[in-house]
GROMACS .gro file of C-alpha atoms in nm:
model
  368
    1UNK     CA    1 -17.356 -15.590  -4.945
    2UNK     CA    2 -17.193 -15.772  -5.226
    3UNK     CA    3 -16.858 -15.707  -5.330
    4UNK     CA    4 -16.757 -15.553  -5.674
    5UNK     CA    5 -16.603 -15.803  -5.894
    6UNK     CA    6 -16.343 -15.788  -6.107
    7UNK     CA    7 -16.265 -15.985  -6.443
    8UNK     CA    8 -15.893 -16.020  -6.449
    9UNK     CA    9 -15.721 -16.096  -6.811
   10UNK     CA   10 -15.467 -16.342  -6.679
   11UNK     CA   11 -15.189 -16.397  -6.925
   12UNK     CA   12 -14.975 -16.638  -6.680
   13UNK     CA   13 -14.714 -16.347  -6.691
   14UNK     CA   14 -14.591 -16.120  -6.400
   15UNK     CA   15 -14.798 -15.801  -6.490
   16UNK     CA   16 -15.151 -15.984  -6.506
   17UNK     CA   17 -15.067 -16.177  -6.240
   18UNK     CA   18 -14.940 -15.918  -6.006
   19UNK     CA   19 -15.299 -15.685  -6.084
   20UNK     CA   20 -15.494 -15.986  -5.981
   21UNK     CA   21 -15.314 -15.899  -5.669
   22UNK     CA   22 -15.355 -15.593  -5.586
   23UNK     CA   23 -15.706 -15.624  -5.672
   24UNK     CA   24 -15.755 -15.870  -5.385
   25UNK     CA   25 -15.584 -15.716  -5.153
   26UNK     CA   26 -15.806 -15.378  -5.191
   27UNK     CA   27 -16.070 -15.634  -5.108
   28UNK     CA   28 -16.210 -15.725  -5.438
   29UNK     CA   29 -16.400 -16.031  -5.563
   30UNK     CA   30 -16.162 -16.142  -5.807
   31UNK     CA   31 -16.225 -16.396  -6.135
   32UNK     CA   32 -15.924 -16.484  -6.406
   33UNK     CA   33 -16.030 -16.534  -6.774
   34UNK     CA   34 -15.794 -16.541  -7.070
   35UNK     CA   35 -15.903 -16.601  -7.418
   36UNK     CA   36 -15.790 -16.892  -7.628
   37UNK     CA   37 -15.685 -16.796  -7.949
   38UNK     CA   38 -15.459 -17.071  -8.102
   39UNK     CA   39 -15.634 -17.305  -8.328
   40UNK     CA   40 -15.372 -17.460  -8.513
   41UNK     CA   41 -15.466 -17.267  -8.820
   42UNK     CA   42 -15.130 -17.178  -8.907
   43UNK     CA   43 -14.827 -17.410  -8.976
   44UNK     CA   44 -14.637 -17.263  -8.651
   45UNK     CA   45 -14.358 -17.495  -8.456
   46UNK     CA   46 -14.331 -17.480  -8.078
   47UNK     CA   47 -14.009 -17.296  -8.057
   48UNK     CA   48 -14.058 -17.228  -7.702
   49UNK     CA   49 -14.154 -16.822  -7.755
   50UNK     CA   50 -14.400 -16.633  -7.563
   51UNK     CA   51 -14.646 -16.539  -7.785
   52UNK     CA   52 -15.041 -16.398  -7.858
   53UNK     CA   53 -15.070 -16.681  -8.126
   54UNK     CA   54 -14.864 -16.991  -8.166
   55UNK     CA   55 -14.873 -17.380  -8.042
   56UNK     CA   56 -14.751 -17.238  -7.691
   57UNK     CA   57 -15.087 -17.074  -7.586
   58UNK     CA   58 -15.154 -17.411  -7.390
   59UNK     CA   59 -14.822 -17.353  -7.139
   60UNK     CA   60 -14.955 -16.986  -7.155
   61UNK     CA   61 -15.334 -17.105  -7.004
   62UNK     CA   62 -15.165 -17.341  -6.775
   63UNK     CA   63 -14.931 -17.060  -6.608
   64UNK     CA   64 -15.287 -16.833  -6.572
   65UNK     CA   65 -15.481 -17.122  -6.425
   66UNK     CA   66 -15.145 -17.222  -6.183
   67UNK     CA   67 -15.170 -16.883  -6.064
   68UNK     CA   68 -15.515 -16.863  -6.046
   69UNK     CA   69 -15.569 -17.136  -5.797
   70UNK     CA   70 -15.234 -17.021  -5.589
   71UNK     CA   71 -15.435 -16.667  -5.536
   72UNK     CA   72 -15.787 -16.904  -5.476
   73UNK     CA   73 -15.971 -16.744  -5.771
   74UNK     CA   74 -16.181 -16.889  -5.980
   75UNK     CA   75 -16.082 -16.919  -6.378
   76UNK     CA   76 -16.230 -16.950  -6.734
   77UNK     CA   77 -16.106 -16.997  -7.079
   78UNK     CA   78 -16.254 -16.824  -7.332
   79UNK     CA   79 -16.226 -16.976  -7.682
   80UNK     CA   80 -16.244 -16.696  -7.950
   81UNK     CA   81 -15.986 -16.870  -8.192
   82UNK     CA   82 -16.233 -16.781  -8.483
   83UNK     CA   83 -16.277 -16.425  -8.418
   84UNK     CA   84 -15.945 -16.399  -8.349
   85UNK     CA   85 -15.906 -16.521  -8.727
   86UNK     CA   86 -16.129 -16.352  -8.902
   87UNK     CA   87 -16.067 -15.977  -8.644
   88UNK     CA   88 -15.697 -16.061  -8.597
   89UNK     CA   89 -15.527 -16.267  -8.863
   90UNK     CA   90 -15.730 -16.186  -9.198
   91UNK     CA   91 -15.694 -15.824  -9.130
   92UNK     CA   92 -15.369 -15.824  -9.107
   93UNK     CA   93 -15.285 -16.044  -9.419
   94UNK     CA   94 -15.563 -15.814  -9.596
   95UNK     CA   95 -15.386 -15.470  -9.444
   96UNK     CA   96 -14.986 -15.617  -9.566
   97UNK     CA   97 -15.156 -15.695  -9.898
   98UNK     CA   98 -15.273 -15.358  -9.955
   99UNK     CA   99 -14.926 -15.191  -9.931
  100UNK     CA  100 -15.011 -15.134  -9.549
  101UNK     CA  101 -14.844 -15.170  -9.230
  102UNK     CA  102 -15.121 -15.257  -8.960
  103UNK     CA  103 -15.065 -15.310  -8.558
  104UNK     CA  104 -15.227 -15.620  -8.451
  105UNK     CA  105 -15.232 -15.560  -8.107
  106UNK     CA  106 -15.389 -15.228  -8.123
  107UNK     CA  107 -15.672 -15.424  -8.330
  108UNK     CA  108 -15.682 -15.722  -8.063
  109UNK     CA  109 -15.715 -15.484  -7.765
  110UNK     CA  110 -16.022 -15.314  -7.931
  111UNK     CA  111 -16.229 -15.556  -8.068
  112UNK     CA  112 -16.152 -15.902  -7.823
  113UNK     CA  113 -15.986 -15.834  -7.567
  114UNK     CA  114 -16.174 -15.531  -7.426
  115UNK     CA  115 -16.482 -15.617  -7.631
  116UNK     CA  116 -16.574 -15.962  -7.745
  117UNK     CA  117 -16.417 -16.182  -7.456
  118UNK     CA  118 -16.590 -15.981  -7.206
  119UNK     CA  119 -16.953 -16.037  -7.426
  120UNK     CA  120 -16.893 -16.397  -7.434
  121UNK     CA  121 -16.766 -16.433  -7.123
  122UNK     CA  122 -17.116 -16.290  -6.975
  123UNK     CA  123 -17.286 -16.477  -7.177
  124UNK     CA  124 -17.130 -16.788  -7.064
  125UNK     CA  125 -17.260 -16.714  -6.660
  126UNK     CA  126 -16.907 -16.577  -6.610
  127UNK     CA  127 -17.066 -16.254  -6.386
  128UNK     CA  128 -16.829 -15.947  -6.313
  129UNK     CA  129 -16.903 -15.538  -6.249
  130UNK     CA  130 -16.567 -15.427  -6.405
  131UNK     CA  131 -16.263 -15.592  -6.613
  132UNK     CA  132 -15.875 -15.514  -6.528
  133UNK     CA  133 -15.525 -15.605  -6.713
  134UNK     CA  134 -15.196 -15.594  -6.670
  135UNK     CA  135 -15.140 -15.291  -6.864
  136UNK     CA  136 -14.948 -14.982  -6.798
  137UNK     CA  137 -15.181 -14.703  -6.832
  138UNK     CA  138 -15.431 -14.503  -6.623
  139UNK     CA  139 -15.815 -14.465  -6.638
  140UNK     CA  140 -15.968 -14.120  -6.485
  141UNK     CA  141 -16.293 -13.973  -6.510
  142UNK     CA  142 -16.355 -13.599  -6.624
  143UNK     CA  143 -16.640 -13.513  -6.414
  144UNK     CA  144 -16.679 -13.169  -6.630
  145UNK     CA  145 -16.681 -13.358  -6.942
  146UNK     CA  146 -16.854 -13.674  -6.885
  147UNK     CA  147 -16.638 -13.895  -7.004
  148UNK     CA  148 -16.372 -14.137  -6.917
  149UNK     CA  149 -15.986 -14.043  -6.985
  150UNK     CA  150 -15.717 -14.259  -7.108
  151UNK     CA  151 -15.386 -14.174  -6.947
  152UNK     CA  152 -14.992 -14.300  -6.996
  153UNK     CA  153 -14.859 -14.518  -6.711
  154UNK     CA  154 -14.644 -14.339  -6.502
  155UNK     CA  155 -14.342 -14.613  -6.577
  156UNK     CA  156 -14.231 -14.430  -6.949
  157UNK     CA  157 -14.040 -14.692  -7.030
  158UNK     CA  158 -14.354 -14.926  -7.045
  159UNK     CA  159 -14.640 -14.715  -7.096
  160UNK     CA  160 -14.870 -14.898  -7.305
  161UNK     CA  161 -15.151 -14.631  -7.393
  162UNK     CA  162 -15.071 -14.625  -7.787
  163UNK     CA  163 -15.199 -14.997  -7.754
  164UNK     CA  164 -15.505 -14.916  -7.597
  165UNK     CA  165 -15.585 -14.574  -7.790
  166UNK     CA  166 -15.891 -14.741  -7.987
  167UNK     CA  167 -16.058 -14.827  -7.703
  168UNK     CA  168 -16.422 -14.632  -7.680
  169UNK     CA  169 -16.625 -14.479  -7.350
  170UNK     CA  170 -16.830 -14.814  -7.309
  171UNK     CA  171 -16.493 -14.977  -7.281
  172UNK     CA  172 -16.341 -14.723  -7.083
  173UNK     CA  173 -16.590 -14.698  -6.812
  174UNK     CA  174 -16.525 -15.086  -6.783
  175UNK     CA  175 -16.162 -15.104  -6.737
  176UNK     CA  176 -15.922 -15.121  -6.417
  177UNK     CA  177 -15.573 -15.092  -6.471
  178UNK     CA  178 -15.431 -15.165  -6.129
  179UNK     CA  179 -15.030 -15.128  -6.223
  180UNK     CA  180 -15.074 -14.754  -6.411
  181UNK     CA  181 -14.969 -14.633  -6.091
  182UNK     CA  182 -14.699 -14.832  -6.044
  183UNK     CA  183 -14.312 -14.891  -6.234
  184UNK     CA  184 -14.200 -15.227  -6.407
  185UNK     CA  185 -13.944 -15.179  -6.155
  186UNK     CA  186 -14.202 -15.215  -5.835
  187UNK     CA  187 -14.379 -15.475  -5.995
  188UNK     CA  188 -14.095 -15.687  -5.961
  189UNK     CA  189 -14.031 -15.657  -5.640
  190UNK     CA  190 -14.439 -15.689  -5.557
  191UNK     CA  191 -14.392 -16.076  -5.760
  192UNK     CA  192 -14.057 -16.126  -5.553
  193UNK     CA  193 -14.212 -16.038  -5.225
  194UNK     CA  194 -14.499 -16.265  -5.311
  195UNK     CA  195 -14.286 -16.548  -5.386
  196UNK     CA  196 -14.313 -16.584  -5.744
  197UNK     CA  197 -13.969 -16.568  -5.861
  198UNK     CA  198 -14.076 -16.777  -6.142
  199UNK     CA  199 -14.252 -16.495  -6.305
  200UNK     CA  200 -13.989 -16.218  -6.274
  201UNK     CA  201 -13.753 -16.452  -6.404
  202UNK     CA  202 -14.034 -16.586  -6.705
  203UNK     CA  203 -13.955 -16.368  -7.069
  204UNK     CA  204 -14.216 -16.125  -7.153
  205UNK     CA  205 -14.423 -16.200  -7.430
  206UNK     CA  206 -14.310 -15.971  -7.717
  207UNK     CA  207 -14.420 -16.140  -8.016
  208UNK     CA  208 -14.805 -16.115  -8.206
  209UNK     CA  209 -14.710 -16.479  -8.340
  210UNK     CA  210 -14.486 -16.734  -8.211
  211UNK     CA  211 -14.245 -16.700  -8.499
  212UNK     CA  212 -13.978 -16.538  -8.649
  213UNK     CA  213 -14.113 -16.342  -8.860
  214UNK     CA  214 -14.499 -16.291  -9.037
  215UNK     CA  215 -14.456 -16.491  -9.340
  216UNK     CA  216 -14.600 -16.795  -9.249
  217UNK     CA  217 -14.925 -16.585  -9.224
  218UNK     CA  218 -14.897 -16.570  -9.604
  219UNK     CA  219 -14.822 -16.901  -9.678
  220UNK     CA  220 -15.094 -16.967  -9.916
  221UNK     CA  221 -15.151 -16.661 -10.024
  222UNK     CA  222 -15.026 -16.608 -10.363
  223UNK     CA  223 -14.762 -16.263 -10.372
  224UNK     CA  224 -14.605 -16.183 -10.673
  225UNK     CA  225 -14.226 -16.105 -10.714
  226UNK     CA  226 -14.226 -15.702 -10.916
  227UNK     CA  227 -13.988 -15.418 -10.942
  228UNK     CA  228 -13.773 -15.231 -10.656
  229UNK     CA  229 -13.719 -14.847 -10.815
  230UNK     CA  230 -13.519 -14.570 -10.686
  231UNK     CA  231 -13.636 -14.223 -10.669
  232UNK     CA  232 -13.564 -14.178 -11.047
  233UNK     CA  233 -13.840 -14.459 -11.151
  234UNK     CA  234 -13.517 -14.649 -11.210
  235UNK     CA  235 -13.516 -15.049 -11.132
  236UNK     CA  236 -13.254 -15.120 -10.951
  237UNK     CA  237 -13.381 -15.438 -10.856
  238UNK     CA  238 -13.671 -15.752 -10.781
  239UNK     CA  239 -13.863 -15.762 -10.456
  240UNK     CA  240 -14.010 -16.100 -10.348
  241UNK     CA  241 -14.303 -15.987 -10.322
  242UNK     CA  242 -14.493 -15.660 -10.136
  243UNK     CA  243 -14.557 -15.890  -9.813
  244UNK     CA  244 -14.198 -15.910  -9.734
  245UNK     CA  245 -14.167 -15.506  -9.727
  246UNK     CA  246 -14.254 -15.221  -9.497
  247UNK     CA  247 -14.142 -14.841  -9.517
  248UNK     CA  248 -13.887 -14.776  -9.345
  249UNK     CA  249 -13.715 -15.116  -9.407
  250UNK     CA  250 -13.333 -15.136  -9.485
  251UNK     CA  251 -13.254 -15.505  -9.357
  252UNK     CA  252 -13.308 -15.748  -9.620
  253UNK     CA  253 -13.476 -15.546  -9.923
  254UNK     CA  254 -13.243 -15.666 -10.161
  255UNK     CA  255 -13.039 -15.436 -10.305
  256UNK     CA  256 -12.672 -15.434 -10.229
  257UNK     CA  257 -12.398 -15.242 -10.384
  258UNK     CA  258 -12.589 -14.922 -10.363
  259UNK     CA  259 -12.338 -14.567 -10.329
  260UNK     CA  260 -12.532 -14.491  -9.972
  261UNK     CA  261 -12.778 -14.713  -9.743
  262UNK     CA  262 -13.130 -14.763  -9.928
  263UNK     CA  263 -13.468 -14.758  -9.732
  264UNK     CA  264 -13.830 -14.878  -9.874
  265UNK     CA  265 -13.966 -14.538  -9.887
  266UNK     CA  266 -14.322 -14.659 -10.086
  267UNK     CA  267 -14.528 -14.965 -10.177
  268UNK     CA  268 -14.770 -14.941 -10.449
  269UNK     CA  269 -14.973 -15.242 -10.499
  270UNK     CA  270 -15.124 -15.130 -10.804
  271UNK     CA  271 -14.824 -15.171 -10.981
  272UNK     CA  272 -14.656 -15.440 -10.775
  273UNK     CA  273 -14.381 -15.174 -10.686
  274UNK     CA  274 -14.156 -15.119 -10.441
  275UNK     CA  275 -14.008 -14.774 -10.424
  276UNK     CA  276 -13.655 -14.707 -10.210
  277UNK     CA  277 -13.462 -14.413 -10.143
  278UNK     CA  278 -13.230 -14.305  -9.911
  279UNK     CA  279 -13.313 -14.180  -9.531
  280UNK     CA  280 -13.366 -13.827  -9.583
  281UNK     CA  281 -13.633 -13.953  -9.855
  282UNK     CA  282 -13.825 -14.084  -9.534
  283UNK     CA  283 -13.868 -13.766  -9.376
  284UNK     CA  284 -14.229 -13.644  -9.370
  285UNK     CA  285 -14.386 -13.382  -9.173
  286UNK     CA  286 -14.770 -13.413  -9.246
  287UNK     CA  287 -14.973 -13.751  -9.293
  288UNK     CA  288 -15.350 -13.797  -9.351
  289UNK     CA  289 -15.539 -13.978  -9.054
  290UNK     CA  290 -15.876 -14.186  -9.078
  291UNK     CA  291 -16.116 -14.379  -8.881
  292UNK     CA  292 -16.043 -14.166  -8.575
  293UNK     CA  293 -16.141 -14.268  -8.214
  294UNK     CA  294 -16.166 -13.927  -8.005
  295UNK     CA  295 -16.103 -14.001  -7.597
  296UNK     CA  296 -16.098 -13.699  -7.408
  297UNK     CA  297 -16.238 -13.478  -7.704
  298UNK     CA  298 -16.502 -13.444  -7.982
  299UNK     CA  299 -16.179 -13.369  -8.235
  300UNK     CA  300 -16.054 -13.086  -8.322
  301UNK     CA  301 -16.256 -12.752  -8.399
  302UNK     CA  302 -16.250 -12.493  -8.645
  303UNK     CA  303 -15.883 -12.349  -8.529
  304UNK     CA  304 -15.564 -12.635  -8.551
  305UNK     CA  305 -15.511 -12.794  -8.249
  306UNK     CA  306 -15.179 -12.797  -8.093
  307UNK     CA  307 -15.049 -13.195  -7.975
  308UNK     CA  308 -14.835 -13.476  -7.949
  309UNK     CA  309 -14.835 -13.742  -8.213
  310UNK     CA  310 -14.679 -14.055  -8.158
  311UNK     CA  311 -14.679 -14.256  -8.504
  312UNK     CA  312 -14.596 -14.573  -8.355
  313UNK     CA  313 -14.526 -14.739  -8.022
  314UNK     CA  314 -14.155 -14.697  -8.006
  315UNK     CA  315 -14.198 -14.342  -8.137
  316UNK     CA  316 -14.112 -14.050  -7.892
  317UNK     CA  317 -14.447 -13.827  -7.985
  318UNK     CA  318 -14.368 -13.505  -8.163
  319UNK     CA  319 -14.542 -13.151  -8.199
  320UNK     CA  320 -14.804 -13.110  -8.449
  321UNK     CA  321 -15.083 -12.964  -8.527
  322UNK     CA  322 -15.390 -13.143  -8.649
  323UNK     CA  323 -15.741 -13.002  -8.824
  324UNK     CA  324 -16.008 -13.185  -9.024
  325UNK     CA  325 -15.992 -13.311  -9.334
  326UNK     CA  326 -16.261 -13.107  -9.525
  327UNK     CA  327 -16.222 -13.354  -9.837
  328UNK     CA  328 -16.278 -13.653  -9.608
  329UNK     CA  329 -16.560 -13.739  -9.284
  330UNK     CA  330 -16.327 -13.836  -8.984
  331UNK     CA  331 -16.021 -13.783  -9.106
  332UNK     CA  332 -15.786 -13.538  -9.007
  333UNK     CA  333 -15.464 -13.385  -9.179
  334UNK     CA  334 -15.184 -13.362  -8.937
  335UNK     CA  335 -14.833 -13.151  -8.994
  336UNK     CA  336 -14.544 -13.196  -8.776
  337UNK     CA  337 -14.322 -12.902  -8.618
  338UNK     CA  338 -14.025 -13.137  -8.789
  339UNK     CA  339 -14.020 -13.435  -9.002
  340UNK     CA  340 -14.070 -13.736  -8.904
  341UNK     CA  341 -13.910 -14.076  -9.021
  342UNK     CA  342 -14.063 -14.341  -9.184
  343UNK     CA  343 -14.444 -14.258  -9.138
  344UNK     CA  344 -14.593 -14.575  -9.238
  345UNK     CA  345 -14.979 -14.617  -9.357
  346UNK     CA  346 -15.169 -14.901  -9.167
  347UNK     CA  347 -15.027 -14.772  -8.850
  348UNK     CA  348 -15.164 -14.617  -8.579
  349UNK     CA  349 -15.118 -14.189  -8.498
  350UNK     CA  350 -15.193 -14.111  -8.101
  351UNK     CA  351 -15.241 -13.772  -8.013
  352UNK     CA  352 -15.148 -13.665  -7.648
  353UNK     CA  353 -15.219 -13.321  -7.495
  354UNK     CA  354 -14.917 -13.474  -7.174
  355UNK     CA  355 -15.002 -13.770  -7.053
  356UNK     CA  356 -15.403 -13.765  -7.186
  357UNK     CA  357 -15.454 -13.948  -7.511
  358UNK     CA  358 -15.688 -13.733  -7.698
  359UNK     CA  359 -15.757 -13.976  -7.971
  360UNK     CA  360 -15.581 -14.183  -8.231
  361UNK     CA  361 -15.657 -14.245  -8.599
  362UNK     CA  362 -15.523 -14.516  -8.887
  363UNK     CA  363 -15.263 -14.352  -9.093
  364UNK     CA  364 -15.342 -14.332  -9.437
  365UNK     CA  365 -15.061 -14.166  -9.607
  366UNK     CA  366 -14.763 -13.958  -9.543
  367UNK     CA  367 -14.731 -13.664  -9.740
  368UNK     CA  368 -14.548 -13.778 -10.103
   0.00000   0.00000   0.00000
């Protein structure tokens, strides 16, 4: 009887490398792929950072197929550097452009890395029954329900489920995630044990581009220099242009000499505005939630439904309450038990019932 085998996203980082693993060692045929991404599109230096997207991808491939052939595995490359473009990049610029603040790696995880690097994969010969990551999170199946759950890692401190909260059943039923068991901590010592000091030492890679910051991604995109108002409607100032601005922002906005610390509290495109305030001006309790992805439910019913949102990934999820939008299809209107700071459109809301996501949803606006 042939064994079940598993495609392994191999990043050439400790995580990937240590679920290729553990898969082998619970007796699984095992195959690395990793998708090639960089295409030189961008004007980015090698400035030695790990990154999704820069001019270091190629030490990045070499690392995965190093560690390939030290576990004996066979390995592909999977070139998607045009998807990741037009998927990846040109949402992104489109999203900042529009006032928004989107989350590239939620978009990446749903669309190639879970979805389009596994179709072109098979369709190169690459053959495979399921596909695993690195990623801290937990898969289970609801027998009752019929559906596949989506579950934090048991490691807090690097649960990763926010990134994966777009992922649909198809998807779901797919994916192993061999560490969701396991701490950061443990995974260490697995890599140590194993010899491969060189990857607990190596820097995680943190970064969506290698570079300091996203303006290069705007380079030749044309964004106009406009007003920075306070509260009042009064200008208190000239912005460089909406790109360089997200709410919540204090650093660098451009605006010194003010009585108390200023935040970018709005961004209106339509008049090339930005709007500041100070913190408590931040503090929302409800926001308005679109293109929803339900997990473990249909959404919620006629009654509110009592959760835990999580507005972005370094956000400790808060109470709330969450019903449909009757003046919108899939959308829901969701109210906090306290306000929240700095809920910031183009971002992704997760809702947990513990350590099930339920479903997640773009946010469109915080209340005004």
């Amino acid at each position: 009887m042939a064994r079940t085998r598993i495609a392994v996203g191999l990043s050439g980082g400790i995580d990937s490398s240590v679920a290729a693993h553990l898969l082998l060692k619970q007796g699984f045929d095992v195959v690395g792929i990793t998708m090639q991404i960089w295409d030189g599109a961008l004007p980015l230096k090698d400035i030695g950072m790990s990154a999704c997207y820069g001019p270091g991808e190629g030490r990045d491939i070499a690392a995965a197929k190093e560690h390939a052939e030290r576990l004996g595995i066979p390995y592909h490359v999977i070139p998607l550097s045009s998807e990741f473009r037009t998927e990846v990049l040109d949402y992104f610029r489109q999203e900042y452009l529009s006032g928004r603040t989107p989350n590239p790696c939620v978009r990446c995880n749903a669309s190639l890395k879970f979805g389009l690097m596994l179709e072109r994969a098979k369709k190169s010969g690459i053959q495979f029954d399921r596909f695993a990551t690195g990623h801290y999170a937990r898969i289970m199946y609801d027998v009752a329900q019929s559906r596949f759950l989506l579950l934090k890692g048991v490691d807090s401190a690097k649960d990763q489920s926010y990134f994966l909260s777009r992922l649909n059943q198809d998807q779901l039923q797919m994916v192993m995630f061999p560490l969701g068991e396991k701490t950061k901590d443990e995974v260490r010592k697995l890599a140590d044990e194993c010899g491969w000091k060189h990857l607990v030492d190596k820097p995680e890679s943190q970064n969506f581009i290698e570079a300091k910051d996203y303006s290069v991604i705007f380079k030749e995109t044309p964004s106009a220099t406009g007003p920075i108002l306070d509260m009042q409607g009064k200008k208190i100032g000239e912005h460089r242009g909406i790109i360089h601005y997200t709410v919540g922002q204090r650093k660098g906005v451009g605006i010194a000499g003010q009585e108390k610390p200023m935040f970018v509290v709005r961004i209106d495109t339509c008049r090339n505005t930005v709007i500041v305030g100070p913190k408590e001006e931040l503090m929302k309790a409800e926001l308005k939630a679109v293109n929803l992805n339900w997990i473990s439910i249909d959404g919620p019913g006629e009654t509110p439904l009592k959760v835990k949102a999580r507005i972005r990934q370094q956000h400790k999820e808060a109470p709330a309450e969450i019903r449909m939008d009757p003046s919108q299809q899939n959308s829901v209107l969701v109210r906090f038990a306290d306000p929240q700071m700095a809920i910031t459109p183009g971002q992704i809301v997760v809702f947990y019932d513990g350590d099930t996501v339920l479903g997640s949803g773009v946010i469109e606006i915080p209340a005004l």
